[in-house]
Coordinates of C-alpha atoms and ligand atoms in Angstrom, one line a residue:
M24 CA 197.1 131.1 -158.7
L25 CA 199.2 132.2 -161.7
R26 CA 198.7 135.6 -163.1
T27 CA 200.3 136.8 -166.3
I28 CA 201.7 140.3 -166.0
E29 CA 201.2 142.5 -169.0
I30 CA 204.3 144.7 -169.3
D31 CA 204.7 148.2 -170.7
P32 CA 208.3 149.0 -170.1
E33 CA 209.6 152.5 -170.5
G34 CA 212.6 151.4 -172.5
T35 CA 212.9 150.0 -176.0
S36 CA 216.3 149.4 -177.5
A37 CA 215.7 152.4 -179.8
A38 CA 214.8 154.6 -176.8
Y39 CA 218.0 153.6 -175.0
A40 CA 220.1 153.9 -178.1
A41 CA 218.8 157.4 -178.8
D42 CA 220.8 158.4 -175.7
P43 CA 224.5 158.5 -176.7
V44 CA 225.4 157.3 -173.2
F45 CA 223.7 154.0 -173.8
R46 CA 224.2 153.5 -177.6
Q47 CA 227.2 151.3 -177.3
A48 CA 225.8 149.2 -174.5
V49 CA 222.7 148.5 -176.6
A50 CA 224.7 147.6 -179.6
E51 CA 226.8 145.2 -177.5
M52 CA 223.7 143.6 -176.0
Q53 CA 222.2 143.0 -179.5
A54 CA 225.4 141.6 -180.9
E55 CA 226.2 139.4 -177.9
T56 CA 222.7 137.8 -177.6
A57 CA 222.1 137.1 -181.3
D58 CA 223.5 133.5 -181.4
D59 CA 222.0 132.5 -178.1
V60 CA 218.5 133.9 -179.1
A61 CA 218.7 131.9 -182.4
S62 CA 219.7 128.8 -180.5
L63 CA 216.5 129.0 -178.4
K64 CA 214.4 128.5 -181.6
R65 CA 211.4 130.5 -180.3
R66 CA 211.0 128.5 -177.1
K67 CA 209.2 130.7 -174.7
I68 CA 210.9 131.7 -171.4
W69 CA 208.6 131.9 -168.4
M70 CA 209.7 134.1 -165.6
V71 CA 207.7 133.2 -162.4
N72 CA 208.0 135.1 -159.1
S73 CA 205.8 135.9 -156.2
T74 CA 204.9 139.5 -156.4
E75 CA 204.3 142.1 -159.1
S76 CA 205.6 145.0 -157.0
G77 CA 207.7 145.6 -153.9
G78 CA 211.3 144.5 -153.5
G79 CA 214.2 144.1 -155.9
V80 CA 213.0 141.1 -157.8
A81 CA 209.7 142.6 -159.0
E82 CA 211.6 145.9 -159.6
M83 CA 213.8 144.5 -162.3
M84 CA 211.4 142.1 -163.9
E85 CA 209.5 144.5 -166.2
T86 CA 212.6 146.0 -167.7
V87 CA 214.5 142.7 -168.2
V88 CA 211.4 141.0 -169.7
G89 CA 210.9 143.9 -172.0
L90 CA 214.5 143.9 -173.3
I91 CA 214.6 140.1 -173.6
R92 CA 211.6 140.6 -176.0
E93 CA 213.5 143.4 -177.7
V94 CA 216.5 141.1 -178.6
G95 CA 214.1 138.7 -180.2
A96 CA 213.4 136.0 -177.6
E97 CA 209.9 135.0 -176.4
V98 CA 209.2 135.6 -172.7
T99 CA 206.2 135.9 -170.4
W100 CA 206.2 137.1 -166.8
A101 CA 203.8 135.4 -164.4
V102 CA 203.2 135.9 -160.7
M103 CA 202.1 133.1 -158.4
E104 CA 199.3 133.9 -156.0
T105 CA 197.9 132.3 -152.9
D106 CA 195.7 133.3 -149.9
E107 CA 197.6 131.0 -147.5
S108 CA 199.5 133.3 -145.3
Q109 CA 201.3 130.3 -143.8
F110 CA 202.9 129.8 -147.2
F111 CA 204.6 133.2 -147.2
E112 CA 205.6 132.8 -143.5
Y113 CA 207.3 129.5 -144.5
T114 CA 209.2 131.1 -147.4
K115 CA 210.0 134.2 -145.4
N116 CA 211.6 131.9 -142.8
I117 CA 213.6 130.2 -145.5
H118 CA 214.8 133.6 -146.7
N119 CA 215.8 134.5 -143.1
L120 CA 217.5 131.1 -142.6
L121 CA 219.6 131.4 -145.7
H122 CA 220.7 134.7 -144.3
G123 CA 221.7 133.0 -141.1
A124 CA 218.7 134.1 -139.1
G125 CA 215.2 132.4 -138.9
D126 CA 213.9 129.3 -137.1
P127 CA 215.2 125.9 -138.3
D128 CA 212.5 124.1 -136.4
K129 CA 209.9 125.6 -138.6
L130 CA 211.3 124.0 -141.8
Q131 CA 209.2 120.9 -141.1
G132 CA 205.7 120.5 -139.9
D133 CA 202.4 122.3 -140.6
A134 CA 203.9 125.2 -142.5
E135 CA 205.9 122.9 -144.8
A136 CA 202.8 120.8 -145.5
T137 CA 201.0 124.1 -146.5
Y138 CA 204.0 125.0 -148.7
E139 CA 204.0 121.7 -150.4
A140 CA 200.2 121.6 -150.9
V141 CA 200.1 125.1 -152.4
S142 CA 203.1 124.3 -154.5
R143 CA 201.4 121.2 -155.9
R144 CA 198.3 123.2 -156.9
L145 CA 200.5 126.0 -158.4
A146 CA 202.4 123.4 -160.4
E147 CA 199.1 122.1 -161.9
T148 CA 198.3 125.7 -162.9
I149 CA 201.7 126.2 -164.5
I150 CA 201.4 122.9 -166.4
E151 CA 198.0 124.2 -167.9
H152 CA 199.8 127.2 -169.3
I153 CA 203.3 126.2 -170.2
G154 CA 204.3 124.5 -173.5
P155 CA 206.4 121.4 -173.9
N156 CA 209.3 123.4 -175.4
D157 CA 209.2 126.3 -173.0
I158 CA 211.9 127.2 -170.5
L159 CA 210.8 127.7 -166.9
C160 CA 212.7 130.3 -164.8
V161 CA 211.5 130.6 -161.2
H162 CA 212.7 133.2 -158.8
D163 CA 213.4 132.6 -155.1
P164 CA 212.0 130.1 -152.7
Q165 CA 208.3 130.9 -153.2
P166 CA 207.8 129.1 -156.5
L167 CA 210.8 126.8 -156.1
A168 CA 208.9 123.6 -155.2
A169 CA 206.1 124.3 -157.7
G170 CA 208.7 124.6 -160.5
A171 CA 210.4 121.4 -159.4
Y172 CA 207.1 119.6 -159.6
V173 CA 206.5 121.0 -163.1
V174 CA 210.0 119.8 -164.2
D175 CA 209.3 116.4 -162.7
E176 CA 206.1 116.2 -164.7
L177 CA 207.1 117.8 -168.1
G178 CA 210.9 117.5 -168.1
I179 CA 211.3 121.0 -169.6
P180 CA 214.5 123.0 -169.3
A181 CA 214.4 125.0 -166.0
V182 CA 216.3 127.6 -164.1
W183 CA 216.1 128.5 -160.4
R184 CA 217.2 132.1 -159.8
C185 CA 218.1 132.7 -156.1
H186 CA 218.2 136.4 -155.2
I187 CA 219.1 135.6 -151.6
G188 CA 222.6 135.2 -150.4
S189 CA 225.0 135.1 -147.5
E190 CA 228.7 134.6 -147.5
E191 CA 228.6 132.9 -144.2
D192 CA 227.7 129.3 -143.8
T193 CA 225.8 128.9 -140.6
P194 CA 224.2 125.7 -139.2
E195 CA 220.9 127.2 -140.1
S196 CA 221.8 128.0 -143.7
K197 CA 223.4 124.6 -144.2
A198 CA 220.3 122.8 -142.9
T199 CA 218.1 125.0 -145.1
W200 CA 220.2 124.2 -148.2
A201 CA 220.0 120.5 -147.4
H202 CA 216.2 120.8 -147.0
L203 CA 215.8 122.7 -150.4
R204 CA 218.3 120.5 -152.3
P205 CA 215.8 117.9 -153.6
W206 CA 213.7 120.6 -155.2
I207 CA 216.7 122.6 -156.5
E208 CA 218.3 119.6 -158.1
Q209 CA 215.3 119.2 -160.4
Y210 CA 216.5 122.4 -162.2
D211 CA 219.1 122.3 -165.0
R212 CA 220.7 125.6 -164.0
T213 CA 220.7 127.9 -161.0
V214 CA 221.6 131.6 -160.9
F215 CA 223.0 133.6 -158.0
S216 CA 224.0 137.2 -157.6
L217 CA 227.5 136.7 -156.4
P218 CA 229.9 133.7 -156.5
E219 CA 230.2 133.8 -152.7
Y220 CA 226.5 132.8 -152.4
V221 CA 226.6 129.5 -154.4
P222 CA 226.3 126.4 -152.2
E223 CA 228.9 123.8 -153.0
F224 CA 226.5 121.3 -154.5
L225 CA 225.5 123.8 -157.2
T226 CA 228.9 125.1 -158.4
D227 CA 228.8 123.0 -161.6
R228 CA 225.4 124.3 -162.7
T229 CA 225.4 127.9 -161.7
D230 CA 225.6 131.2 -163.6
I231 CA 226.3 134.5 -161.9
I232 CA 224.0 137.3 -162.7
P233 CA 224.3 140.4 -160.5
P234 CA 221.1 142.4 -160.4
A235 CA 221.0 145.6 -162.5
I236 CA 219.0 148.8 -162.9
D237 CA 217.2 150.4 -165.7
P238 CA 218.7 153.9 -166.2
I239 CA 215.7 155.4 -167.9
S240 CA 213.0 154.1 -165.6
P241 CA 211.1 156.6 -163.4
K242 CA 213.3 155.5 -160.5
N243 CA 216.6 156.1 -162.2
R244 CA 216.1 158.5 -165.0
H245 CA 217.9 161.9 -165.1
M246 CA 216.1 164.7 -163.1
K247 CA 217.0 168.3 -163.2
P248 CA 217.3 170.0 -159.8
Q249 CA 214.0 171.8 -160.2
E250 CA 212.3 168.6 -161.0
V251 CA 213.7 167.0 -157.9
A252 CA 212.3 169.9 -155.9
E253 CA 209.0 169.6 -157.7
V254 CA 208.6 165.9 -157.0
L255 CA 209.4 166.4 -153.4
A256 CA 206.9 169.3 -153.1
R257 CA 204.2 167.4 -154.9
S258 CA 204.7 164.3 -152.7
A259 CA 204.6 166.4 -149.5
L260 CA 208.3 165.9 -148.7
V261 CA 209.0 169.6 -149.0
D262 CA 206.8 172.4 -147.9
T263 CA 206.5 175.5 -150.2
D264 CA 204.3 178.6 -150.5
H265 CA 204.9 178.6 -154.3
P266 CA 202.1 177.2 -156.5
T267 CA 202.3 173.4 -156.8
T268 CA 199.7 170.7 -157.1
Q269 CA 200.1 167.7 -154.8
F270 CA 200.0 164.2 -156.1
D271 CA 196.7 162.4 -155.3
Q272 CA 198.8 160.1 -153.0
V273 CA 201.6 161.7 -151.0
A274 CA 204.4 160.5 -148.8
R275 CA 203.2 160.2 -145.2
R276 CA 205.2 160.8 -142.0
L277 CA 204.8 159.2 -138.6
Q278 CA 203.2 161.7 -136.1
R279 CA 203.4 161.9 -132.3
D280 CA 200.0 160.3 -132.0
G281 CA 201.2 157.2 -133.9
T282 CA 199.2 158.0 -137.1
F283 CA 200.7 158.9 -140.5
A284 CA 200.0 162.3 -142.0
P285 CA 201.4 164.1 -145.1
A286 CA 205.2 164.3 -144.6
T287 CA 205.2 168.1 -144.3
E288 CA 203.4 167.7 -141.0
P289 CA 204.1 168.8 -138.4
E290 CA 206.8 170.8 -140.3
D291 CA 209.0 170.7 -143.3
I292 CA 211.8 168.1 -142.8
G293 CA 214.5 170.3 -144.3
L294 CA 215.5 167.9 -147.1
L295 CA 216.7 170.6 -149.5
F296 CA 218.7 172.7 -146.9
R297 CA 219.9 170.5 -144.1
P298 CA 222.4 167.7 -144.0
T299 CA 220.2 164.6 -144.4
F300 CA 220.8 160.9 -144.1
C301 CA 218.3 158.8 -145.9
E302 CA 217.7 155.0 -146.0
I303 CA 215.0 153.7 -148.3
S304 CA 214.1 150.0 -148.0
R305 CA 211.4 147.5 -147.2
W306 CA 210.4 147.4 -143.6
D307 CA 212.5 144.3 -142.8
R308 CA 214.5 144.0 -139.6
L309 CA 217.5 142.9 -141.7
K310 CA 217.6 146.3 -143.4
G311 CA 219.0 147.7 -140.1
F312 CA 216.6 150.7 -139.8
H313 CA 216.5 150.3 -136.0
E314 CA 220.3 150.3 -135.6
L315 CA 220.6 153.2 -138.0
L316 CA 218.1 155.2 -135.9
E317 CA 220.1 154.3 -132.7
G318 CA 223.4 155.2 -134.5
F319 CA 222.0 158.6 -135.6
A320 CA 220.8 159.2 -132.0
R321 CA 224.4 158.6 -130.7
L322 CA 225.8 160.9 -133.3
K323 CA 223.5 163.6 -132.0
E324 CA 224.4 162.7 -128.4
S325 CA 228.1 163.1 -129.3
I326 CA 227.7 166.9 -129.5
R327 CA 225.6 167.3 -126.4
P328 CA 227.5 168.3 -123.4
D329 CA 227.2 166.2 -120.2
A330 CA 226.9 167.5 -116.7
N331 CA 230.6 168.4 -116.7
G332 CA 230.3 170.3 -120.0
Q333 CA 232.2 167.5 -121.8
T334 CA 231.1 165.8 -125.0
T335 CA 232.3 162.6 -126.7
F336 CA 232.7 164.9 -129.6
D337 CA 235.4 166.9 -127.8
S338 CA 237.2 163.9 -126.5
D339 CA 237.3 162.0 -129.8
S340 CA 240.4 163.3 -131.6
A341 CA 240.7 160.3 -133.9
T342 CA 239.1 162.1 -136.7
G343 CA 240.7 165.4 -137.9
H344 CA 237.5 167.0 -139.3
R345 CA 235.9 167.7 -135.9
G346 CA 235.5 171.5 -135.7
D347 CA 232.7 173.9 -135.1
A348 CA 231.4 173.8 -138.6
H349 CA 231.2 170.0 -138.4
R350 CA 229.5 170.2 -135.0
T351 CA 226.9 172.5 -136.5
R352 CA 226.3 170.1 -139.4
I353 CA 225.6 167.3 -136.9
A354 CA 223.3 169.5 -134.9
D355 CA 221.4 170.4 -138.1
A356 CA 221.4 166.8 -139.5
R357 CA 218.2 164.9 -140.1
L358 CA 217.5 161.3 -140.7
L359 CA 214.8 159.9 -143.0
L360 CA 213.7 156.3 -142.7
V361 CA 211.6 155.5 -145.7
G362 CA 209.7 152.4 -146.8
P363 CA 206.6 151.2 -148.5
D364 CA 203.2 151.2 -146.9
P365 CA 203.4 147.5 -145.6
A366 CA 199.8 146.8 -146.5
T367 CA 200.9 147.1 -150.2
V368 CA 203.6 144.4 -150.2
S369 CA 201.8 141.1 -150.3
D370 CA 204.7 138.6 -149.7
D371 CA 206.2 140.3 -146.7
P372 CA 204.3 139.5 -143.5
E373 CA 207.1 140.9 -141.3
G374 CA 206.8 144.4 -142.8
Q375 CA 204.1 145.6 -140.5
E376 CA 205.8 144.2 -137.4
T377 CA 209.1 145.9 -138.3
L378 CA 207.4 149.2 -138.9
E379 CA 205.6 148.9 -135.5
D380 CA 208.9 148.3 -133.8
I381 CA 210.4 151.4 -135.5
K382 CA 207.3 153.4 -134.5
E383 CA 207.8 152.4 -130.9
T384 CA 211.5 153.3 -130.9
W385 CA 210.7 156.7 -132.5
Q386 CA 208.0 157.5 -130.0
A387 CA 210.4 156.8 -127.1
L388 CA 212.9 159.4 -128.5
D389 CA 213.1 162.8 -126.7
D390 CA 211.3 165.6 -128.4
D391 CA 214.3 167.2 -130.1
L392 CA 215.3 163.9 -131.6
K393 CA 211.8 163.2 -132.8
E394 CA 212.0 166.4 -134.9
D395 CA 215.2 165.2 -136.4
V396 CA 214.0 161.7 -137.5
A397 CA 211.3 161.3 -140.1
V398 CA 209.7 157.9 -140.5
V399 CA 208.1 158.0 -143.9
V400 CA 205.9 155.7 -145.9
M401 CA 205.7 156.0 -149.7
P402 CA 202.7 156.7 -151.9
E403 CA 201.2 153.4 -153.0
D404 CA 201.3 154.1 -156.7
Q405 CA 204.5 152.5 -158.0
V406 CA 205.4 155.3 -160.5
R407 CA 204.8 158.1 -158.0
S408 CA 206.8 156.1 -155.5
A409 CA 209.7 155.5 -158.0
L410 CA 209.8 159.3 -158.7
V411 CA 210.0 160.0 -155.0
I412 CA 212.8 157.5 -154.5
N413 CA 214.6 159.1 -157.4
A414 CA 214.3 162.6 -156.0
L415 CA 215.2 161.4 -152.5
Q416 CA 218.3 159.6 -153.6
R417 CA 219.3 162.8 -155.5
S418 CA 218.6 165.2 -152.6
A419 CA 219.8 163.3 -149.6
T420 CA 223.3 164.4 -148.4
V421 CA 224.2 160.8 -147.7
V422 CA 222.3 157.7 -148.8
V423 CA 222.6 155.1 -146.2
Q424 CA 222.0 151.3 -146.5
N425 CA 222.6 149.8 -143.1
S426 CA 221.4 146.3 -143.9
L427 CA 222.5 143.6 -141.4
R428 CA 222.6 141.2 -144.3
E429 CA 222.0 142.1 -147.9
G430 CA 221.8 139.7 -150.9
F431 CA 222.7 142.5 -153.3
G432 CA 221.1 145.9 -152.4
L433 CA 219.6 147.5 -155.5
T434 CA 219.0 150.6 -153.4
V435 CA 222.8 151.0 -153.3
T436 CA 223.1 150.6 -157.1
E437 CA 220.3 153.1 -157.7
A438 CA 221.9 155.7 -155.4
M439 CA 225.4 155.1 -156.9
W440 CA 224.0 155.6 -160.4
K441 CA 222.8 159.0 -159.2
R442 CA 226.2 160.0 -157.9
A443 CA 225.0 159.9 -154.3
V444 CA 227.4 159.8 -151.4
L445 CA 227.0 156.3 -150.0
A446 CA 227.3 154.8 -146.5
G447 CA 226.5 151.1 -146.7
S448 CA 227.1 148.2 -144.3
D449 CA 230.1 146.0 -144.8
T450 CA 228.1 142.9 -145.9
G451 CA 227.3 140.8 -148.9
G452 CA 226.1 142.7 -152.0
I453 CA 226.8 146.1 -150.4
R454 CA 230.5 145.2 -149.9
A455 CA 230.5 143.9 -153.5
Q456 CA 229.4 147.4 -154.7
I457 CA 231.0 149.9 -152.3
T458 CA 234.8 150.0 -152.0
D459 CA 235.5 151.8 -148.8
G460 CA 237.0 155.2 -149.4
E461 CA 236.8 154.9 -153.2
N462 CA 233.2 155.2 -154.1
G463 CA 231.6 155.6 -150.7
V464 CA 232.2 154.3 -147.2
L465 CA 231.4 151.0 -145.5
I466 CA 229.9 150.8 -142.0
P467 CA 232.1 148.2 -140.3
D468 CA 229.3 146.8 -138.1
A469 CA 225.8 147.7 -139.0
S470 CA 224.4 146.0 -135.9
D471 CA 226.4 148.3 -133.6
P472 CA 225.0 151.8 -133.2
D473 CA 228.4 153.2 -132.2
S474 CA 229.9 151.9 -135.4
V475 CA 227.0 153.4 -137.3
A476 CA 227.4 156.7 -135.5
R477 CA 231.2 156.9 -136.2
T478 CA 230.6 156.2 -139.9
L479 CA 227.9 158.8 -140.3
D480 CA 230.2 161.2 -138.6
E481 CA 233.1 160.3 -140.9
V482 CA 231.1 160.6 -144.1
L483 CA 229.5 163.9 -143.1
G484 CA 232.9 165.3 -142.4
S485 CA 234.5 164.1 -145.7
K486 CA 233.0 166.7 -147.9
E487 CA 236.2 167.2 -149.9
Q488 CA 236.0 163.6 -151.1
W489 CA 232.3 163.5 -152.1
D490 CA 232.9 164.4 -155.7
E491 CA 235.5 161.7 -156.2
W492 CA 233.4 159.1 -154.4
S493 CA 230.3 159.8 -156.3
L494 CA 231.9 159.9 -159.7
N495 CA 233.5 156.5 -159.0
A496 CA 230.2 155.2 -157.8
H497 CA 228.5 156.3 -161.0
R498 CA 231.3 154.7 -163.1
N499 CA 231.0 151.4 -161.2
V500 CA 227.3 151.1 -162.0
T501 CA 227.8 152.1 -165.6
D502 CA 230.4 149.4 -166.1
E503 CA 228.7 146.6 -164.1
Y504 CA 225.1 147.0 -163.2
L505 CA 223.0 148.4 -166.0
V506 CA 220.3 146.3 -167.4
F507 CA 221.9 145.6 -170.8
R508 CA 224.5 143.2 -169.4
Q509 CA 221.7 141.5 -167.4
V510 CA 219.8 140.7 -170.5
T511 CA 222.9 139.2 -172.2
R512 CA 223.5 137.0 -169.2
W513 CA 219.9 135.8 -168.9
I514 CA 219.8 134.7 -172.6
A515 CA 223.0 132.8 -172.1
T516 CA 221.6 131.1 -169.1
A517 CA 218.4 130.1 -171.0
R518 CA 220.6 128.6 -173.6
N519 CA 222.7 126.8 -171.0
A520 CA 219.5 125.3 -169.6
V521 CA 218.3 124.1 -172.9
E522 CA 221.7 122.6 -173.8
S523 CA 222.4 120.9 -170.4
Ligands
LIG713 N1 211.8 150.1 -153.0 C1 210.6 150.7 -153.4 N2 209.9 151.3 -152.5 C2 210.2 151.3 -151.2 C3 211.4 150.7 -150.7 C4 212.2 150.1 -151.7 O1 210.3 150.7 -154.6 O2 209.4 151.8 -150.4 C5 212.7 149.5 -154.0 C6 214.1 150.0 -154.0 O3 214.2 151.3 -154.7 C7 214.8 148.9 -154.8 C8 214.0 147.7 -154.3 O4 212.8 148.1 -153.8 O5 214.7 149.0 -156.2 C9 214.7 147.0 -153.2 O6 215.7 146.2 -153.7 P1 217.0 145.7 -152.8 O7 217.8 144.8 -153.6 O8 217.6 146.9 -152.2 O9 216.4 144.9 -151.5 P2 215.2 143.8 -151.4 O10 214.0 144.5 -151.1 O11 215.2 143.0 -152.7 O12 215.7 143.0 -150.2

């Protein structure tokens, strides 16, 4: 029910500080946390979430937990486990409802009874492990009720960290907050990624902690161009006749018969030589993969002459960059839709369904377009997968994040850190990170394939601005979203919980 995760983070303070780029940030983190750590008086912080891998929450946990230890606080990471699939269907529905989608009728009934029963059992397990002076920090709706029951029983300081967020209040989201409120109110503090996401009843007990990335993890560390090529070749994303040894698990690409085969089948995608758009995300319909695929198809259509020899490309004079060279770039462009093997993400029941939907759409494309769109699943091994993501974000011409809703969007942060050229949807956390025309471009309406197509067209044609955008993107992440500030903020929150 509750599994402690042993961590072995890449980064120690000394390792970061050895790099002159991070030395000052490490020193600031150590100085700024000293008082707060002392005030915790060796109380142990428990970070509890619902999965060890897959998605942004798990992604950050190891690094943050490692650095919290480094600054002298006690912390343990534990993952809740249950075989009840209805439990995760219930929490997934809550996730969707807080984003304005989902089914409000399913908040009550059987699924809720399962959620409560599992949460009660989980609470008992937590109580067996946790000490009377410890601080409980639970992440997202999965362990929310269990944590509330623990607080009710032990009265220990507790924090609920909500990684979900939507700026829009919908009847669905309001009903969901009202439903969750009795559980949430058991906690001393709550944490949200952006101020816009905090429901009114929590404004007086909330700290804002935007997510952050670890700049020396396999996913974000520096890679030389040759290493990028090597990782892509070893993971079957680039074909080469030169000697390379493939990883034991490679990236796999959707084939015409509906199976997945090494991604160099049936031919090399052209990653290193063609203009490429690439979105990497979980297979979740809110990630907008489907709409991106449709938008890409429209972009391709725009250069195809109709029966009268006309193209929408010719008739659209709104953008000045449309010339033969640009037309050729569109003709050559490829799209990569990349995500995990859904079988490896235990708390995301919709993943398989979304991938099936994308498979069907891809299979219905005409043959030319099929060649230009690669649907790829990652190697299961997390380190291999991280290296592949790193190499892909560095080699794609444009990194796209077409989420229909997005709590934060670490994929955007990761790509900005690598000085990628970004096209992200104008929503939530993506809007908080990308300033249109300064450090990337925003897709005005991610749900509208025409809007997507126009943005892809615009970004592909703005080559003279890419250097400026990508430098600004890198600077934005350096200033706001590296892990050091995250650690400082967490320790302050733990202190707030103890003192409230
Ligand atoms: N990610 C991954 N493998 C994949 C797809 C995504 O490791 O196949 C990572 C991605 O690099 C990022 C995280 O999962 O670090 C996703 O976080 P984000 O905030 O973008 O979205 P979430 O999944 O939390 O909704």
